[in-house]
Short mmCIF file of C-alpha atoms in Angstrom, two decimals:
data_model
loop_
_atom_site.label_atom_id
_atom_site.label_comp_id
_atom_site.label_asym_id
_atom_site.label_seq_id
_atom_site.Cartn_x
_atom_site.Cartn_y
_atom_site.Cartn_z
CA MET A 1 75.22 79.95 174.31
CA VAL A 2 77.69 82.40 176.12
CA ALA A 3 79.75 82.61 172.85
CA ALA A 4 76.67 83.21 170.64
CA SER A 5 75.49 86.05 172.93
CA SER A 6 78.94 87.59 172.80
CA CYS A 7 78.89 87.40 169.05
CA TYR A 8 75.48 88.91 168.74
CA ALA A 9 76.48 91.72 171.29
CA TYR A 10 79.59 92.41 169.09
CA LEU A 11 77.45 92.90 165.84
CA ASP A 12 74.86 95.04 167.61
CA PHE A 13 73.73 97.79 165.15
CA ARG A 14 72.06 100.10 167.92
CA PRO A 15 74.10 103.37 168.35
CA CYS A 16 76.49 103.69 171.35
CA ASN A 17 75.82 107.11 173.05
CA HIS A 18 79.58 107.42 173.45
CA HIS A 19 80.36 106.95 169.92
CA TYR A 20 77.21 108.82 168.93
CA ASN A 21 78.70 112.00 170.51
CA ASN A 22 81.87 111.75 168.84
CA ASN A 23 80.34 111.16 165.53
CA THR A 24 78.48 114.50 165.96
CA ILE A 25 81.49 116.48 166.85
CA ALA A 26 83.17 115.01 163.74
CA LEU A 27 80.12 115.77 161.63
CA SER A 28 80.01 119.24 162.99
CA SER A 29 83.43 119.86 161.76
CA LEU A 30 82.34 119.35 158.24
CA PHE A 31 79.79 122.02 158.59
CA GLY A 32 81.99 124.55 160.60
CA SER A 33 80.08 124.38 163.89
CA ASN A 34 80.75 127.01 166.58
CA THR A 35 80.07 124.03 169.10
CA LEU A 36 83.16 122.36 167.73
CA SER A 37 85.20 125.43 168.24
CA LEU A 38 84.10 125.73 171.94
CA TYR A 39 84.70 121.97 172.49
CA ARG A 40 88.39 122.41 170.98
CA ASN A 41 88.97 125.33 173.28
CA GLN A 42 87.91 123.52 176.46
CA SER A 43 89.85 120.51 175.20
CA ARG A 44 93.04 122.71 174.86
CA LEU A 45 92.56 123.86 178.43
CA ASN A 46 92.17 120.36 179.80
CA ARG A 47 95.30 119.20 178.16
CA ALA A 48 97.41 121.92 179.33
CA THR A 49 96.73 120.67 182.97
CA SER A 50 96.50 116.99 182.66
CA SER A 51 98.83 116.06 179.78
CA GLY A 52 101.67 115.38 182.24
CA ARG A 53 99.70 113.07 184.46
CA ALA A 54 98.21 111.30 181.34
CA THR A 55 101.52 110.83 179.74
CA MET A 56 102.80 109.20 182.63
CA ALA A 57 99.85 107.17 183.37
CA ILE A 58 99.99 105.82 179.72
CA ALA A 59 103.71 105.15 180.17
CA MET A 60 103.09 103.04 183.40
CA ALA A 61 100.31 101.12 181.86
CA MET A 62 102.50 100.29 178.81
CA GLU A 63 105.45 99.28 181.29
CA ASN A 64 102.95 96.93 183.19
CA ASP A 65 101.54 95.50 180.09
CA LYS A 66 104.86 94.46 178.59
CA LYS A 67 104.96 90.81 177.52
CA PRO A 68 107.93 88.75 176.33
CA PRO A 69 108.22 88.82 172.66
CA ILE A 70 106.32 86.03 170.84
CA GLU A 71 108.62 83.53 169.03
CA LYS A 72 108.18 83.98 165.27
CA ARG A 73 106.15 81.05 163.78
CA ARG A 74 108.03 79.16 161.23
CA VAL A 75 106.41 78.04 157.85
CA VAL A 76 107.31 74.74 156.14
CA VAL A 77 106.13 72.98 152.88
CA THR A 78 104.60 69.75 153.54
CA GLY A 79 102.77 68.88 150.35
CA MET A 80 102.88 69.93 146.63
CA GLY A 81 100.54 69.33 143.49
CA VAL A 82 100.79 70.48 139.89
CA GLU A 83 99.16 70.12 136.58
CA THR A 84 101.65 70.77 133.74
CA SER A 85 102.56 69.86 130.13
CA LEU A 86 105.30 67.91 131.83
CA GLY A 87 103.53 65.98 134.39
CA HIS A 88 100.53 65.90 136.70
CA ASP A 89 102.58 65.13 139.86
CA PRO A 90 105.61 67.07 141.34
CA TYR A 91 107.93 64.14 140.86
CA THR A 92 107.22 63.17 137.13
CA PHE A 93 107.36 66.90 136.48
CA TYR A 94 110.44 67.47 137.98
CA GLU A 95 112.20 64.44 136.47
CA ASN A 96 111.25 65.67 132.99
CA LEU A 97 112.75 69.07 133.98
CA LEU A 98 116.06 67.32 134.88
CA GLN A 99 116.14 65.44 131.82
CA GLY A 100 115.72 68.82 129.82
CA ASN A 101 112.46 67.51 128.23
CA SER A 102 110.34 69.99 126.49
CA GLY A 103 106.51 70.31 127.12
CA ILE A 104 106.01 72.88 124.29
CA SER A 105 104.26 71.53 121.18
CA HIS A 106 101.61 72.54 118.55
CA ILE A 107 98.32 73.49 119.71
CA GLU A 108 95.71 70.76 119.27
CA ASP A 109 92.59 71.93 121.18
CA PHE A 110 91.39 74.25 118.54
CA ASP A 111 92.12 75.39 114.96
CA CYS A 112 94.87 78.02 114.98
CA SER A 113 96.17 77.66 111.51
CA ASP A 114 95.51 81.46 110.82
CA PHE A 115 97.45 82.52 113.68
CA PRO A 116 101.26 83.71 113.64
CA THR A 117 101.77 81.56 116.77
CA ARG A 118 100.54 78.03 116.79
CA ILE A 119 102.57 76.59 119.73
CA ALA A 120 102.08 76.31 123.42
CA GLY A 121 102.81 74.44 126.66
CA GLU A 122 99.55 72.88 126.26
CA ILE A 123 98.34 70.03 128.51
CA LYS A 124 97.31 67.21 126.24
CA SER A 125 95.95 64.76 128.74
CA PHE A 126 94.02 65.65 131.81
CA SER A 127 91.62 64.06 134.06
CA THR A 128 89.63 65.03 137.00
CA GLU A 129 88.64 61.60 137.64
CA GLY A 130 88.64 60.77 141.44
CA TRP A 131 89.14 64.39 142.29
CA VAL A 132 86.20 66.49 141.01
CA SER A 133 82.77 65.49 140.47
CA PRO A 134 81.54 64.76 136.68
CA LYS A 135 78.92 67.46 137.02
CA LEU A 136 81.30 70.11 138.04
CA SER A 137 83.87 68.87 135.58
CA ARG A 138 81.49 69.63 132.64
CA ARG A 139 80.55 73.16 133.93
CA MET A 140 83.83 74.48 135.14
CA ASP A 141 86.59 76.55 133.22
CA LYS A 142 89.78 74.49 132.92
CA PHE A 143 91.64 77.02 135.32
CA MET A 144 89.27 75.91 138.19
CA LEU A 145 89.79 72.31 137.29
CA TYR A 146 93.42 72.40 137.29
CA LEU A 147 93.28 74.44 140.58
CA LEU A 148 90.97 71.84 142.27
CA THR A 149 92.99 68.80 141.37
CA ALA A 150 96.37 70.29 142.08
CA GLY A 151 95.15 71.43 145.46
CA LYS A 152 93.86 68.09 146.44
CA LYS A 153 96.80 66.44 145.05
CA ALA A 154 98.98 68.64 147.15
CA LEU A 155 97.05 67.43 150.33
CA ALA A 156 97.56 63.80 149.23
CA ASP A 157 101.04 64.55 148.84
CA GLY A 158 101.28 65.97 152.24
CA GLY A 159 99.73 62.98 153.87
CA VAL A 160 96.47 64.68 154.60
CA THR A 161 94.02 61.82 154.88
CA GLU A 162 90.48 62.10 155.82
CA GLN A 163 91.53 60.89 159.43
CA VAL A 164 94.31 63.60 159.74
CA MET A 165 91.85 66.22 158.04
CA ALA A 166 89.32 65.51 160.97
CA GLU A 167 92.01 66.54 163.57
CA PHE A 168 92.54 70.09 161.93
CA ASP A 169 91.04 73.26 163.31
CA LYS A 170 89.00 74.04 160.22
CA ALA A 171 88.74 77.83 161.26
CA LYS A 172 92.64 77.66 160.89
CA CYS A 173 92.96 76.17 157.40
CA GLY A 174 92.84 78.46 154.42
CA VAL A 175 92.99 78.59 150.77
CA LEU A 176 94.71 81.38 148.60
CA ILE A 177 95.16 80.36 145.13
CA GLY A 178 95.11 83.04 142.44
CA SER A 179 94.67 83.41 138.65
CA ALA A 180 95.76 86.13 136.18
CA MET A 181 93.16 85.54 133.54
CA GLY A 182 90.36 83.49 135.48
CA GLY A 183 87.62 81.65 133.64
CA MET A 184 88.13 83.05 130.07
CA LYS A 185 86.51 80.34 128.31
CA VAL A 186 83.50 80.51 130.36
CA PHE A 187 83.19 84.24 130.06
CA HIS A 188 83.82 84.05 126.19
CA GLU A 189 81.07 81.45 125.80
CA ALA A 190 78.63 83.65 127.53
CA ILE A 191 79.43 86.53 125.38
CA GLN A 192 78.80 84.23 122.20
CA ALA A 193 75.51 83.21 123.86
CA LEU A 194 74.47 86.94 124.41
CA LYS A 195 74.73 87.66 120.91
CA ILE A 196 71.77 85.33 120.36
CA SER A 197 69.94 86.28 123.61
CA TYR A 198 70.50 86.80 127.20
CA LYS A 199 68.04 83.84 127.86
CA LYS A 200 70.86 81.69 126.35
CA MET A 201 73.54 82.59 128.76
CA ASN A 202 74.80 80.04 131.28
CA PRO A 203 73.54 81.01 134.67
CA PHE A 204 76.81 80.16 136.27
CA CYS A 205 78.88 82.13 133.85
CA VAL A 206 79.61 85.02 136.46
CA PRO A 207 80.76 82.76 139.57
CA LEU A 208 82.57 80.29 137.12
CA ALA A 209 84.48 82.92 135.50
CA THR A 210 85.73 84.96 138.46
CA THR A 211 89.13 84.55 139.70
CA ASN A 212 88.26 84.13 143.24
CA MET A 213 85.91 81.15 142.84
CA GLY A 214 88.43 78.38 142.49
CA SER A 215 89.76 79.05 145.90
CA ALA A 216 86.26 79.32 147.22
CA MET A 217 85.14 76.01 145.70
CA LEU A 218 88.17 74.27 147.00
CA ALA A 219 87.53 75.76 150.54
CA ILE A 220 83.84 74.75 150.30
CA ASP A 221 84.74 71.14 149.23
CA LEU A 222 87.26 70.83 152.35
CA GLY A 223 85.29 72.66 154.71
CA TRP A 224 88.10 75.17 155.42
CA MET A 225 86.86 78.31 156.97
CA GLY A 226 90.13 80.12 157.60
CA PRO A 227 91.54 82.91 155.11
CA ASN A 228 89.99 82.27 151.76
CA TYR A 229 90.43 84.65 148.72
CA SER A 230 92.43 84.97 145.64
CA ILE A 231 94.99 87.45 144.27
CA SER A 232 95.28 88.59 140.66
CA SER A 233 98.57 90.27 139.86
CA ALA A 234 99.24 89.12 136.38
CA CYS A 235 102.35 86.72 136.16
CA ALA A 236 103.26 87.56 139.73
CA THR A 237 100.03 86.27 141.03
CA SER A 238 101.26 82.80 142.49
CA ASN A 239 104.15 84.42 144.47
CA PHE A 240 101.66 86.93 145.96
CA CYS A 241 99.51 84.15 147.12
CA ILE A 242 102.36 82.21 148.54
CA LEU A 243 103.82 85.18 150.49
CA ASN A 244 100.29 86.19 151.83
CA SER A 245 99.59 82.62 152.90
CA ALA A 246 102.71 82.35 154.67
CA ASN A 247 102.17 85.55 156.50
CA HIS A 248 98.79 84.57 157.62
CA ILE A 249 100.42 81.48 159.32
CA ILE A 250 103.30 83.66 160.83
CA LYS A 251 100.74 85.92 162.27
CA GLY A 252 98.63 83.07 163.75
CA GLU A 253 95.72 83.43 161.51
CA ALA A 254 96.15 79.88 160.09
CA ASP A 255 98.07 76.78 160.79
CA VAL A 256 97.63 75.36 157.26
CA MET A 257 97.29 77.00 153.96
CA LEU A 258 96.80 75.55 150.32
CA CYS A 259 98.31 78.41 148.09
CA GLY A 260 99.42 78.84 144.50
CA GLY A 261 98.13 79.85 141.12
CA SER A 262 96.17 78.34 138.22
CA ASP A 263 95.45 79.62 134.54
CA ALA A 264 94.35 78.15 131.38
CA ALA A 265 94.31 80.62 128.74
CA ILE A 266 95.27 78.62 125.60
CA ILE A 267 91.98 79.41 123.82
CA PRO A 268 91.48 81.49 120.85
CA ILE A 269 90.86 84.85 122.65
CA GLY A 270 93.82 84.24 124.97
CA LEU A 271 96.13 83.37 122.13
CA ALA A 272 94.86 86.29 120.05
CA GLY A 273 95.26 88.59 122.91
CA PHE A 274 99.07 87.81 123.51
CA VAL A 275 99.50 87.84 119.63
CA ALA A 276 98.08 91.35 119.34
CA VAL A 277 100.55 92.71 121.99
CA LYS A 278 103.41 91.01 120.05
CA ALA A 279 104.76 89.07 123.04
CA LEU A 280 104.72 85.56 121.66
CA SER A 281 107.42 83.49 119.96
CA LYS A 282 106.68 82.50 116.21
CA ARG A 283 108.99 79.75 115.99
CA ASN A 284 106.18 77.41 114.94
CA SER A 285 108.52 75.10 112.90
CA ASP A 286 110.34 73.89 116.10
CA PRO A 287 108.21 74.24 119.14
CA ALA A 288 110.63 72.40 121.42
CA LYS A 289 112.99 75.13 120.57
CA ALA A 290 110.83 78.05 120.88
CA SER A 291 111.24 79.11 124.49
CA ARG A 292 114.89 80.23 125.01
CA PRO A 293 115.64 82.45 127.95
CA TRP A 294 118.78 84.72 127.57
CA ASP A 295 119.41 83.21 124.03
CA SER A 296 120.36 85.99 121.43
CA ASN A 297 117.76 84.36 119.15
CA ARG A 298 114.80 84.56 121.33
CA ASP A 299 111.65 86.07 119.86
CA GLY A 300 109.06 86.19 122.73
CA PHE A 301 107.48 84.01 125.30
CA VAL A 302 105.37 80.60 124.73
CA MET A 303 102.09 80.15 126.59
CA GLY A 304 101.64 77.60 128.87
CA GLU A 305 98.87 76.36 131.13
CA GLY A 306 98.25 74.65 134.46
CA ALA A 307 98.42 74.98 137.98
CA GLY A 308 100.64 74.69 141.07
CA VAL A 309 99.63 74.39 144.65
CA LEU A 310 101.78 74.27 147.83
CA LEU A 311 100.60 72.97 151.10
CA LEU A 312 102.18 75.43 153.78
CA GLU A 313 102.07 74.63 157.22
CA GLU A 314 103.07 76.14 160.75
CA LEU A 315 106.29 74.03 161.81
CA GLU A 316 104.93 72.71 165.03
CA HIS A 317 101.58 71.79 163.55
CA ALA A 318 103.58 69.74 160.91
CA LYS A 319 105.70 68.05 163.58
CA LYS A 320 103.01 67.29 165.57
CA ARG A 321 101.12 65.20 162.94
CA GLY A 322 104.49 63.62 161.68
CA ALA A 323 104.50 65.48 158.35
CA THR A 324 107.40 65.08 155.92
CA ILE A 325 109.06 68.60 155.67
CA TYR A 326 110.24 69.33 152.00
CA ALA A 327 111.73 72.71 152.77
CA GLU A 328 111.04 75.93 154.77
CA PHE A 329 109.60 79.12 153.45
CA LEU A 330 111.85 81.81 154.83
CA GLY A 331 110.18 85.02 153.34
CA GLY A 332 109.66 87.40 150.33
CA SER A 333 108.55 90.67 149.00
CA PHE A 334 106.74 92.77 146.43
CA THR A 335 107.50 95.90 144.65
CA CYS A 336 105.98 97.96 141.81
CA ASP A 337 108.24 99.23 138.85
CA ALA A 338 105.75 102.29 138.62
CA TYR A 339 107.00 102.61 134.99
CA HIS A 340 105.17 101.06 132.22
CA MET A 341 102.14 98.77 131.63
CA THR A 342 103.99 96.00 129.84
CA GLU A 343 107.70 96.94 129.80
CA PRO A 344 110.10 96.45 132.73
CA HIS A 345 111.93 99.37 134.22
CA PRO A 346 115.11 100.11 132.27
CA ASP A 347 117.66 99.93 135.13
CA GLY A 348 115.62 97.07 137.02
CA ALA A 349 115.21 99.22 140.19
CA GLY A 350 112.09 97.66 141.12
CA VAL A 351 113.37 94.14 140.92
CA VAL A 352 116.60 94.96 142.82
CA ILE A 353 114.37 96.61 145.60
CA CYS A 354 112.18 93.57 145.73
CA ILE A 355 115.13 91.14 146.08
CA GLU A 356 116.70 93.09 148.75
CA ARG A 357 113.54 93.39 150.70
CA ALA A 358 112.84 89.75 150.55
CA LEU A 359 116.23 89.04 151.89
CA ALA A 360 115.61 91.26 154.49
CA HIS A 361 112.11 89.76 155.45
CA ALA A 362 113.97 86.17 155.28
CA GLY A 363 116.47 87.56 157.63
CA ILE A 364 119.46 86.12 155.44
CA SER A 365 122.25 87.76 153.63
CA LYS A 366 122.71 87.62 149.80
CA GLU A 367 125.70 85.34 150.31
CA GLU A 368 123.49 82.82 151.34
CA ILE A 369 121.36 82.49 148.14
CA ASN A 370 122.89 80.21 145.58
CA TYR A 371 120.20 79.14 143.45
CA VAL A 372 117.71 81.41 141.63
CA ASN A 373 114.66 80.16 139.66
CA ALA A 374 114.44 83.01 137.48
CA HIS A 375 111.40 84.62 135.82
CA ALA A 376 113.20 84.71 132.63
CA THR A 377 110.20 84.23 129.91
CA SER A 378 112.17 84.48 126.76
CA THR A 379 111.50 87.98 125.77
CA PRO A 380 114.00 90.52 124.70
CA ALA A 381 113.86 93.11 127.33
CA GLY A 382 112.87 91.00 130.35
CA ASP A 383 115.36 88.48 130.37
CA LEU A 384 118.20 90.81 130.36
CA LYS A 385 116.92 93.38 133.01
CA GLU A 386 116.29 90.48 135.57
CA TYR A 387 119.65 88.92 134.71
CA LYS A 388 121.46 92.54 135.44
CA ALA A 389 119.43 92.75 138.64
CA LEU A 390 120.68 89.06 139.96
CA VAL A 391 124.26 89.87 138.89
CA HIS A 392 123.88 93.32 140.88
CA CYS A 393 122.51 91.24 143.86
CA PHE A 394 124.44 88.22 143.75
CA GLY A 395 127.33 88.61 141.38
CA GLN A 396 129.89 88.27 143.92
CA ASN A 397 128.65 84.67 144.86
CA PRO A 398 130.78 82.07 142.82
CA GLU A 399 128.40 79.44 143.90
CA LEU A 400 125.30 81.09 142.27
CA LYS A 401 123.31 79.02 139.73
CA VAL A 402 120.29 80.38 137.78
CA ASN A 403 117.85 78.80 135.58
CA SER A 404 114.53 79.30 134.04
CA THR A 405 111.80 76.54 134.07
CA LYS A 406 109.99 78.37 131.54
CA SER A 407 112.49 77.16 128.88
CA MET A 408 110.63 73.74 128.91
CA ILE A 409 107.09 74.70 129.82
CA GLY A 410 106.55 78.00 128.66
CA HIS A 411 104.97 80.76 130.62
CA LEU A 412 102.14 79.65 132.89
CA LEU A 413 100.82 83.40 133.60
CA GLY A 414 99.30 83.43 136.95
CA ALA A 415 100.38 79.87 137.56
CA ALA A 416 104.02 80.35 136.81
CA GLY A 417 105.27 81.26 140.20
CA ALA A 418 103.45 78.40 141.82
CA VAL A 419 104.87 75.67 139.29
CA GLU A 420 108.37 77.20 139.66
CA ALA A 421 108.04 77.17 143.49
CA VAL A 422 107.57 73.30 143.12
CA ALA A 423 110.60 73.16 141.11
CA THR A 424 112.69 75.09 143.67
CA VAL A 425 111.33 73.09 146.51
CA GLN A 426 112.31 69.86 144.25
CA ALA A 427 115.79 71.35 143.78
CA ILE A 428 116.12 71.67 147.53
CA ARG A 429 114.90 68.13 147.93
CA THR A 430 116.82 66.49 145.46
CA GLY A 431 120.26 68.40 145.32
CA TRP A 432 119.64 68.73 141.62
CA VAL A 433 119.05 71.78 139.52
CA HIS A 434 117.46 71.42 136.10
CA PRO A 435 119.17 72.63 132.93
CA ASN A 436 118.23 75.67 130.66
CA ILE A 437 117.61 74.32 127.39
CA ASN A 438 117.82 76.28 124.14
CA LEU A 439 120.66 78.55 125.54
CA ASP A 440 122.82 78.17 122.22
CA ASN A 441 124.18 81.74 121.85
CA PRO A 442 123.89 83.59 125.09
CA GLU A 443 123.23 87.36 124.57
CA ASN A 444 125.80 89.83 124.83
CA GLY A 445 126.33 90.79 128.48
CA VAL A 446 125.23 87.40 129.82
CA ASP A 447 127.92 85.59 131.63
CA THR A 448 126.93 81.78 131.44
CA LYS A 449 129.02 80.98 134.49
CA PHE A 450 125.98 82.01 136.61
CA LEU A 451 123.63 79.85 134.34
CA VAL A 452 123.02 76.20 134.76
CA GLY A 453 124.05 74.56 131.48
CA PRO A 454 122.25 72.12 129.10
CA LYS A 455 122.45 69.31 131.56
CA LYS A 456 121.29 69.04 135.25
CA GLU A 457 123.74 70.05 137.85
CA ARG A 458 124.50 69.01 141.29
CA LEU A 459 123.84 71.71 143.88
CA ASN A 460 123.87 71.74 147.67
CA ILE A 461 121.42 74.54 148.17
CA LYS A 462 121.65 76.79 150.94
CA ALA A 463 118.81 79.22 150.12
CA ALA A 464 116.84 79.58 146.97
CA LEU A 465 115.19 82.74 145.48
CA SER A 466 112.21 82.31 142.94
CA ASN A 467 111.11 85.51 140.80
CA SER A 468 108.11 86.30 139.15
CA PHE A 469 107.20 89.56 137.54
CA GLY A 470 103.77 90.65 135.91
CA PHE A 471 102.35 93.26 133.49
CA GLY A 472 101.72 96.45 135.49
CA GLY A 473 105.15 96.48 136.96
CA HIS A 474 104.47 93.70 139.54
CA ASN A 475 107.56 92.37 141.08
CA SER A 476 107.74 89.41 143.46
CA SER A 477 110.48 87.29 144.94
CA ILE A 478 110.14 84.43 147.51
CA ILE A 479 112.82 82.41 149.52
CA PHE A 480 112.83 78.77 150.36
CA ALA A 481 115.61 76.72 152.16
CA PRO A 482 116.40 73.24 153.48
CA TYR A 483 114.52 72.73 156.79
CA LYS A 484 117.17 72.42 159.65
#
């Protein structure tokens, strides 16, 4: 009862006289009141006689209030979930990556015979059975279904059973899973219905199309009452969500966070949109060869779909429940190119600053990074700019190895960073980094000594960087390392 009374007192909307008087002064200043001038003159006199005493009092109060520094809360990865064209769990997914298998094929979900691009990293078989109720499965856009299943799989992978969940403080458990495109299919269907009559529209079209609703639905399902929202920053979305989730844990606002990204834009309007912007590969005759980062014959990226979710946890919280710790999250950063809507900055300045800030946030040196999961989408401009930025930052490290997960699954847009974060954590866990496929003729200026070859390679990872960049000039870099 006391707690409830306190809350209501805090939310009391009645005016407080002290604040009311201050607000009157502030409002007076807008209208040039003489009263305010008199107030200011008196204030100057008061300050002249008492500033010394006030300053001393404040200094003494601050000295008395000094507390020992709070030890930084560490963040670890304790679970992972994915939905991709190469697998529906992180282990099958990563094994396919290590084998160099491609998940890119001809689109089967709709007729795209008239499109110049007819290939994608399309998920051919997907089931929500046991994860999402049949009623919701029929109503929801795929981006939400991918998100919900990947999120629950991350919990299962992290050993979070109902019994374990019952011990969690739900007010300190959060969900932060974003999407670049949101419920495109639901929204498109609503537009088609509107052409007939507004009465034909799905009453759920707005909530089921918005990018935040996937996170919200998962939190509602789990009863998690901590930080809950989504971020949409184009193809950098997932990294933004992961870093913000880690920061919530570091600041003590959460103990557990489900974070990542999800997108399902392989539908006519999504494909047509990227065709119109001339971003996609047209290598329809050989889909598995279409995504070819850093290769001189690349002709654009290949769309992918799916979701990736990480279970992040405060270290002591994870240890207390006996969780398996896969890796530690060290830090990250965001920057903006402030240059162009779709093109990267010519000198890669935004990317370099982002990487350097990520290193500073993680508290490590550039020499400690020996693996980079690059953004590398297979576009003519983007691949080379990122490569040059990586060489600028890490080119003196003879152990450096760089690869692109997109060479095998395409570009998952807002989900790309999360799925690649799973690949990065799996590389740390297994000691194997996956190959770059289709790198037959490296572009001039690209030194392949830094790039993983056509076969998986052994690597004892000290610290790993994962990059994601997006339309609008969004840059993001996050860093993981083995837990020690």
